[in-house]
Tab-separated table of C-alpha atoms and ligand atoms in Angstrom:
chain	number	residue	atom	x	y	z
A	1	UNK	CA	-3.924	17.702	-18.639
A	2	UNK	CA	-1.764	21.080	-18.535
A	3	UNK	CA	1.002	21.633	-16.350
A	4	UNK	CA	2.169	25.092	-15.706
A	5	UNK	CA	5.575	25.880	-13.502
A	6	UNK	CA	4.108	28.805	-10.941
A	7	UNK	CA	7.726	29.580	-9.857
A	8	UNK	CA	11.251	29.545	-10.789
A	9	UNK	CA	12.154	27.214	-8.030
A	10	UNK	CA	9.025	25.039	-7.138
A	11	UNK	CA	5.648	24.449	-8.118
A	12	UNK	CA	2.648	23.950	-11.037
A	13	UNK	CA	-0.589	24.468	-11.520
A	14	UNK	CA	-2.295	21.048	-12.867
A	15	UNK	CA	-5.224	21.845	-14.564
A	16	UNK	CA	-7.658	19.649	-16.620
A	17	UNK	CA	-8.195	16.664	-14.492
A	18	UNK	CA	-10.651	16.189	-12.003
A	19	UNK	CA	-9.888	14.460	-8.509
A	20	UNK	CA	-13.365	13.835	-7.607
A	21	UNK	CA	-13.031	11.018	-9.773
A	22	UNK	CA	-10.367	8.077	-9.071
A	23	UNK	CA	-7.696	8.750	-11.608
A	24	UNK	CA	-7.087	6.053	-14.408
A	25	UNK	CA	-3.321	4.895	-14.429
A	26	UNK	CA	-1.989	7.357	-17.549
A	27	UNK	CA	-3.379	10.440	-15.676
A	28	UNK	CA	-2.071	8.963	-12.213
A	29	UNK	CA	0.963	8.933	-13.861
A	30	UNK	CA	1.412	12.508	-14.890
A	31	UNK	CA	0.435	13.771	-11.729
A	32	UNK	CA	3.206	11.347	-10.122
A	33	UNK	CA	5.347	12.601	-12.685
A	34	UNK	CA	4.924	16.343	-12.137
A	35	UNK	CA	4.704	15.951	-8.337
A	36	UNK	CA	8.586	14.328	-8.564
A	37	UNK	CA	9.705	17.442	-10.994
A	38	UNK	CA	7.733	20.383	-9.231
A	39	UNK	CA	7.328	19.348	-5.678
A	40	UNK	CA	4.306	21.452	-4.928
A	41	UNK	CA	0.966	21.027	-7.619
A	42	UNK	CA	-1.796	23.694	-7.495
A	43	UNK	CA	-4.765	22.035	-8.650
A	44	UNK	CA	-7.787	24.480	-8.768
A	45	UNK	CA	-11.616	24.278	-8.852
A	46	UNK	CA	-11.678	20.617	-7.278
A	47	UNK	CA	-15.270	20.217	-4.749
A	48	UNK	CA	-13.531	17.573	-3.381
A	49	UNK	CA	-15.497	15.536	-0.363
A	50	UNK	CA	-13.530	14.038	2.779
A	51	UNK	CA	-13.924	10.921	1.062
A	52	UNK	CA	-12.381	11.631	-2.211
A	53	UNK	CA	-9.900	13.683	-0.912
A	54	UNK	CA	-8.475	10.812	1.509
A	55	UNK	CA	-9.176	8.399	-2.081
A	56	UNK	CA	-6.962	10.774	-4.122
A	57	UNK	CA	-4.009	10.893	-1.433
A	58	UNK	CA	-4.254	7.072	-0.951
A	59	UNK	CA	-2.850	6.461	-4.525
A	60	UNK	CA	0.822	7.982	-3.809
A	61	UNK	CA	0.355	5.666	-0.285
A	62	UNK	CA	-0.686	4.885	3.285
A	63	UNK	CA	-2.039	8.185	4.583
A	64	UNK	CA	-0.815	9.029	8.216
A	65	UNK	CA	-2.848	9.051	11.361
A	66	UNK	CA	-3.108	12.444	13.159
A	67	UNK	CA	-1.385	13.015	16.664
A	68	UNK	CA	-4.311	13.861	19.109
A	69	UNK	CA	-3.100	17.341	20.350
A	70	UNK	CA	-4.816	20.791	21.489
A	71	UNK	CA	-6.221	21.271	18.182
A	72	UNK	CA	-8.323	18.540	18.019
A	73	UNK	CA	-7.202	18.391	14.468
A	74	UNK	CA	-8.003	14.820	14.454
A	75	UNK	CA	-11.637	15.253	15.146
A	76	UNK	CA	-13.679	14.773	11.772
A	77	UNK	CA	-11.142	11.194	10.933
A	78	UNK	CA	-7.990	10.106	11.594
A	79	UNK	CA	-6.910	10.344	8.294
A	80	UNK	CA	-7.876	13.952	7.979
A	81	UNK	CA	-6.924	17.018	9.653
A	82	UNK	CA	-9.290	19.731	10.258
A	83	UNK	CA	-7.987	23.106	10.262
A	84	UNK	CA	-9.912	25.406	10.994
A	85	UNK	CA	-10.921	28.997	13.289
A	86	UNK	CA	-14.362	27.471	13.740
A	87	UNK	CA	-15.440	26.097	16.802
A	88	UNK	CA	-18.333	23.051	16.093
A	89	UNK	CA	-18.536	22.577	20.261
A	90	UNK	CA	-19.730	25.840	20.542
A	91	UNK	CA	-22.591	27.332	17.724
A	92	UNK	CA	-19.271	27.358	14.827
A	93	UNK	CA	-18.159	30.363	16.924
A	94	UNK	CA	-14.759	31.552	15.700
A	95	UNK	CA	-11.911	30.964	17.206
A	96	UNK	CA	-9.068	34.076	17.253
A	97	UNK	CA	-4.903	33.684	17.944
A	98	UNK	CA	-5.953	33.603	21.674
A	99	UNK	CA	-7.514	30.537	21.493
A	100	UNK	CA	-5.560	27.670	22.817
A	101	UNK	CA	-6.398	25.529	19.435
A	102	UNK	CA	-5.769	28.370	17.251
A	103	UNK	CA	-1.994	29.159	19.516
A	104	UNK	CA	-1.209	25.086	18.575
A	105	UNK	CA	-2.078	25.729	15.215
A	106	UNK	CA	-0.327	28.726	14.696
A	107	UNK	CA	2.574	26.557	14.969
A	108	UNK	CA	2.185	25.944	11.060
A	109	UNK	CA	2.947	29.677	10.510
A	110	UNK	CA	6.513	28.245	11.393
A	111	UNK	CA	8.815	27.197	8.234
A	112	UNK	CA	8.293	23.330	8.787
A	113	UNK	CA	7.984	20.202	6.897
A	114	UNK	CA	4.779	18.009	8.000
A	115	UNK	CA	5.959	15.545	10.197
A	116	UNK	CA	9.550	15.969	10.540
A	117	UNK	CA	8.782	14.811	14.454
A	118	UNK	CA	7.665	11.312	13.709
A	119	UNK	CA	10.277	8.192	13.332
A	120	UNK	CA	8.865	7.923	9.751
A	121	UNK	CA	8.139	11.513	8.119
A	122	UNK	CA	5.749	12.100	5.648
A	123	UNK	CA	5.737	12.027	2.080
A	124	UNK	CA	3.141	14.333	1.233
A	125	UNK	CA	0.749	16.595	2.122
A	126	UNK	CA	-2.516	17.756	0.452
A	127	UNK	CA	-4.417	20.881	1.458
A	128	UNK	CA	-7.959	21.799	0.560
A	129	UNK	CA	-9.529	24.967	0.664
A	130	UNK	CA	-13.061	24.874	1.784
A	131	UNK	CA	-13.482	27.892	3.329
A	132	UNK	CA	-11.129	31.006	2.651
A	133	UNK	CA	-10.150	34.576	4.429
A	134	UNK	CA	-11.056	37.328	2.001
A	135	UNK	CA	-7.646	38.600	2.837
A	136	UNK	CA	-4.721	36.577	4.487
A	137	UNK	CA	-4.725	33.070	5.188
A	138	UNK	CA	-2.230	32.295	2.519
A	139	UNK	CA	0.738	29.460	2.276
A	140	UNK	CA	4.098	29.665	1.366
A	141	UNK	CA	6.554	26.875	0.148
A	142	UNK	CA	10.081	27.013	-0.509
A	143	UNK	CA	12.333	24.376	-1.958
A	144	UNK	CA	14.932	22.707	0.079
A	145	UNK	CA	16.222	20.512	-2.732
A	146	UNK	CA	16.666	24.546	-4.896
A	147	UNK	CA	18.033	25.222	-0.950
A	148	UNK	CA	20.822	22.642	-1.268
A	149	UNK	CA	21.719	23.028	-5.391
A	150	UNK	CA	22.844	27.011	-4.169
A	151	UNK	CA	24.670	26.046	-1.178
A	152	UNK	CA	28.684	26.381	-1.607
A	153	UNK	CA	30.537	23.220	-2.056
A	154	UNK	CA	32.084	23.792	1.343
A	155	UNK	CA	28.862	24.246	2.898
A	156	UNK	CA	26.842	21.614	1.313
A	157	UNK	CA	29.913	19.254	2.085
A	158	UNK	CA	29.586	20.214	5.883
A	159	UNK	CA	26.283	18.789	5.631
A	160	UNK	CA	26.122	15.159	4.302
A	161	UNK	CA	25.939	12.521	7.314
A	162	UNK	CA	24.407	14.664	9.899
A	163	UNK	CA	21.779	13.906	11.837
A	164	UNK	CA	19.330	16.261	12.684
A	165	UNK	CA	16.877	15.901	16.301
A	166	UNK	CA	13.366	16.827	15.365
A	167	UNK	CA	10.610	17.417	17.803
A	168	UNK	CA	7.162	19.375	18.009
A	169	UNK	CA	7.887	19.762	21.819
A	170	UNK	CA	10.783	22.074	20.784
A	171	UNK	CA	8.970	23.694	17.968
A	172	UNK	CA	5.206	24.415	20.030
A	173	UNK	CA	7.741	25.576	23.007
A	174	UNK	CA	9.070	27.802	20.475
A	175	UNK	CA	5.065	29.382	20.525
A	176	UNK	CA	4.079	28.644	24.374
A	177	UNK	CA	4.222	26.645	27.450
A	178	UNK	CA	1.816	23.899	28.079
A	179	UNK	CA	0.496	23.442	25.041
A	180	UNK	CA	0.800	19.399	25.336
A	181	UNK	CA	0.033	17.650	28.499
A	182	UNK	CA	2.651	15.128	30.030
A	183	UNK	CA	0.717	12.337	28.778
A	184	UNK	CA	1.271	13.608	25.306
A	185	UNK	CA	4.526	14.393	25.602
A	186	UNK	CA	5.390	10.904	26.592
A	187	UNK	CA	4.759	9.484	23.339
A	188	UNK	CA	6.383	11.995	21.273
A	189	UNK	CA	10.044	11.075	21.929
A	190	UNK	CA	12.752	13.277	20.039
A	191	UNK	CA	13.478	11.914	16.170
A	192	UNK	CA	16.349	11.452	14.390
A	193	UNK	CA	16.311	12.873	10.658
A	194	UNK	CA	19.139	12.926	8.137
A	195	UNK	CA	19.844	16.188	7.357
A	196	UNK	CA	20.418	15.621	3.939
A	197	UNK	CA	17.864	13.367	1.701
A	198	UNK	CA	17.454	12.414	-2.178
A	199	UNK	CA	14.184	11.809	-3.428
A	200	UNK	CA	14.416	8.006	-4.487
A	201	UNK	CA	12.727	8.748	-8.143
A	202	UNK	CA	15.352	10.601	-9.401
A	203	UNK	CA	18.132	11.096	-7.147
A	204	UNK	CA	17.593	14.679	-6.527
A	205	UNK	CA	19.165	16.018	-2.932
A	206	UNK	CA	17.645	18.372	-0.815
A	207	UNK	CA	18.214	19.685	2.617
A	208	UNK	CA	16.035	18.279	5.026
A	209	UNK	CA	15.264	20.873	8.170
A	210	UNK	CA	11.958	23.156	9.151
A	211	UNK	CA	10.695	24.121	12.593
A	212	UNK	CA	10.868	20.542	14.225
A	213	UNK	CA	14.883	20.760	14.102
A	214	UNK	CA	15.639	21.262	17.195
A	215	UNK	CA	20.090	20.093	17.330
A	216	UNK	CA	22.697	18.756	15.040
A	217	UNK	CA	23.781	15.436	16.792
A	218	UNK	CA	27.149	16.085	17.859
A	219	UNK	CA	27.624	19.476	17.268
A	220	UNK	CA	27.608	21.976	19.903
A	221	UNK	CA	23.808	23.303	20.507
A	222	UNK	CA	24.703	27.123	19.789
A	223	UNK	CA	26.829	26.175	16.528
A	224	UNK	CA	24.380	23.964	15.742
A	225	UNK	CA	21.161	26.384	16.290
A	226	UNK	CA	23.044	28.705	14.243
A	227	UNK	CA	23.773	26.269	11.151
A	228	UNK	CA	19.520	25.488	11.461
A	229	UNK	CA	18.832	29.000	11.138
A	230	UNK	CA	21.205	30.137	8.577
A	231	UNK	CA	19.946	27.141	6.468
A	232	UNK	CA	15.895	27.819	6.681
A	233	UNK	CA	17.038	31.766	6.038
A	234	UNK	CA	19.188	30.465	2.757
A	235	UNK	CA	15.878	28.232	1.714
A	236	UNK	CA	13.175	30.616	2.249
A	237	UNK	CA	14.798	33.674	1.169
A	238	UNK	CA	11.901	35.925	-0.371
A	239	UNK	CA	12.980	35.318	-3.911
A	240	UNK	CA	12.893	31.532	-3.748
A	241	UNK	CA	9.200	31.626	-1.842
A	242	UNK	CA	6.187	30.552	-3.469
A	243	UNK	CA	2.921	32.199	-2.060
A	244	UNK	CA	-0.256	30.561	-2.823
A	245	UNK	CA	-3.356	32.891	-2.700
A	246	UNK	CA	-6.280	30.150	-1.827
A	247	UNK	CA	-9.307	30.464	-3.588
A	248	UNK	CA	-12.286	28.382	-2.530
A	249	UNK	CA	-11.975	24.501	-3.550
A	250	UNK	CA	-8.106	24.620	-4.274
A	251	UNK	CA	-6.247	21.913	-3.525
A	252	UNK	CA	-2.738	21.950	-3.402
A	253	UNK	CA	-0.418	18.779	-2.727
A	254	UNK	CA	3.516	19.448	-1.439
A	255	UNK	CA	6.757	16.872	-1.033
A	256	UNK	CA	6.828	17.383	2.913
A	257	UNK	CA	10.642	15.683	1.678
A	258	UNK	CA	11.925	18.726	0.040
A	259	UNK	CA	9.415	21.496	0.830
A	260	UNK	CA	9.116	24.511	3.650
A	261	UNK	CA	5.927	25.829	3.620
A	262	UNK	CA	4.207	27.746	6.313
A	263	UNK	CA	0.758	29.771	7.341
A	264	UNK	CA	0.729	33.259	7.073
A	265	UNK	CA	-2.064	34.674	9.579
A	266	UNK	CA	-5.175	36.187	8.799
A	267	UNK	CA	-8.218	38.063	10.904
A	268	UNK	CA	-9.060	35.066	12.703
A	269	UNK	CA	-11.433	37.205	14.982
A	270	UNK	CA	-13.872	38.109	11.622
A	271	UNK	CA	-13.328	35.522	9.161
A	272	UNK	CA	-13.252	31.655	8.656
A	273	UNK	CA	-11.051	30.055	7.361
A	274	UNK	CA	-11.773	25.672	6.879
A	275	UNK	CA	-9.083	23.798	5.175
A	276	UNK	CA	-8.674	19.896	5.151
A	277	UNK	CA	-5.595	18.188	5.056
A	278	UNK	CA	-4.373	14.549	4.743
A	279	UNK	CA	-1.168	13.221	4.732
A	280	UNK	CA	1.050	10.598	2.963
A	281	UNK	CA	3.270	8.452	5.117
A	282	UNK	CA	6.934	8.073	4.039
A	283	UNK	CA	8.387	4.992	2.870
A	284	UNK	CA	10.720	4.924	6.073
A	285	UNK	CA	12.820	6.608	8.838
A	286	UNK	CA	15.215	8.953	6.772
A	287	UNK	CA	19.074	8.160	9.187
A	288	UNK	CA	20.393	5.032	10.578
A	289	UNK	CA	19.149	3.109	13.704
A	290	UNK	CA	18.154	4.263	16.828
A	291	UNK	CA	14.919	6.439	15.375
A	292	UNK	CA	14.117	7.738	18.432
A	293	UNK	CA	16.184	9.485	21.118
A	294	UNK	CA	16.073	10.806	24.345
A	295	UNK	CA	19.254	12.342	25.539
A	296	UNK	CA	20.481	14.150	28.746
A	297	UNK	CA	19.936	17.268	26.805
A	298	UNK	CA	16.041	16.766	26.426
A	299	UNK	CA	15.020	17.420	29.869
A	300	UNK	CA	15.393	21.407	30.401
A	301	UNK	CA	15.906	22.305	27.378
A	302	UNK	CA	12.420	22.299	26.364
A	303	UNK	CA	10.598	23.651	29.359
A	304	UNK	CA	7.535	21.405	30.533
A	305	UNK	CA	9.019	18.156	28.944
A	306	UNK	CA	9.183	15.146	30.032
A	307	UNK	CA	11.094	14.705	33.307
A	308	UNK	CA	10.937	18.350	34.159
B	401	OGA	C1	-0.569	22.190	6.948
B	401	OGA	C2	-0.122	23.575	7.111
B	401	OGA	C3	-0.634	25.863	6.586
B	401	OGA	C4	-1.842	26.643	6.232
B	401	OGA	O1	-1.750	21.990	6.661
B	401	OGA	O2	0.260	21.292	7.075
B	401	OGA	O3	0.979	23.792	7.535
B	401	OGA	O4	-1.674	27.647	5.525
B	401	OGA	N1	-0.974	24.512	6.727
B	401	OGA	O5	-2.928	26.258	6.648
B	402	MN	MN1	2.069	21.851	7.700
């Protein structure tokens, strides 16, 4: 097995090892290995089914279960999600940006870390290619642990013991209105994320933020918008980005603990684009009791929440 760094800040390519096959413990534990060092592994050429896709996540843990929203992203298992511009419910007809599926899912062209909105984020995320855009359609990841090693002392100093509010209410709202019904929104309550994290392994820290951050607890919500913002500009400045170009059967795995990534759009209107995803849970809720909130500030401030 070869391991090759793709970037200065983040990411290899893992070749010679094939995931359609269950891994035997040495190889497991390379993989393991480079995923703690690199954060985001690029392993090409693997005609990976649903099944051994799901098999291959299972070994780094319990995978999550997809929320039910617009996209019906839950809608092959609820282990997997289906991403994709092509409509099965109507002849594979493809879907463009105007498409209320396609406006949820263009919610992952926003800098975020998968499932920053849930009481227990996840680990990890792995993305396969089965279909790809001739042009477009690619992903980007950035580092948030690089993110916090360059941050001033001052800065990074500012940072430890805050608690960050995370919620996909705030982040879709960010896109449009309506894109959850009331029902939904009822059982995705507002999270509470530390906004600083260290990957248990090997004590590495990293920033923890994306497009689910919607306040700083106690921090006044203009400051505190600002700080978010200035912090995903600082981690995804263009120099620190890693683009991946998908080809066909790809399948790249990311630390949703200490890794941006994000979409970048393509010509949704003329070509498909099918990718798979499942997702690791985390090994718990990142801050300190309660996991959940929902403060005074929560109604209004996201228009069409709950309450309003
Ligand atoms: C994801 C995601 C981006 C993409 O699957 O979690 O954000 O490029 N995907 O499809
Ligand atoms: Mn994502």
């Amino acid at each position: 097995m070869n391991v090759i760094p793709v970037h200065a800040c983040l990411g290899a390519r893992v070749e010679g090892v094939d995931l359609t096959m269950p891994l035997d413990e040495a190889t497991f534990r390379a993989v393991f290995d480079g995923f703690q060092e690199y954060s985001v592994l690029v392993f090409p050429d693997q005609h990976l089914t649903d099944e051994q896709q799901m098999a291959f996540s299972r070994r780094f843990g319990p995978l999550e279960t997809t929320i039910n929203a617009t996209g019906r992203e839950d809608r092959l298992h609820p282990n997997l999600v289906d991403l994709s511009n092509v409509d099965p419910d109507h002849d594979d007809r493809l879907m463009d940006w105007t498409n209320r599926r396609m406006m949820y899912q263009s919610g992952n062209q926003l800098w975020h870390s998968d499932s920053s909105f849930k009481p227990v984020p996840a680990h990890s995320s792995a993305l396969s290619a089965r279909e790809v855009p001739p042009v477009g359609g690619e992903t980007e990841f950035a580092s948030m642990r690089h993110a916090y090693a360059t941050l001033p002392d001052e800065a990074r100093r500012r940072l430890h013991d805050r608690v960050v509010v995370h919620s996909i209410l705030y982040s879709r709202s960010t896109i449009a209105q309506g894109l959850f019904d009331p029902a939904q929104e009822k059982g995705l309550p507002p999270v509470r994320q530390a906004l600083i994290r260290a990957n248990p392994v090997n004590g590495r820290s990293s920033i923890y933020i994306g497009s689910h951050a919607w306040y700083v607890e106690g921090m006044d919500h203009a400051e505190s918008r600002r700080l978010l913002d200035d912090l995903i500009a600082h981690t995804t400045r263009p120099d620190s980005v890693y683009q991946h170009r998908w080809r066909q059967w790809d399948l790249v795995m990311w630390d949703n603990r200490c890794v941006l990534h994000r979409g970048r759009p393509w010509d949704a209107a003329r070509h498909r684009r099918i990718m798979r995803r499942t997702t690791v849970a985390g090994d718990g809720p990142t801050a300190e009791p309660p996991y959940a909130t929902r403060t005074a500030a929560w109604d209004g401030i996201i228009p069409g929440s709950v309450g309003v």
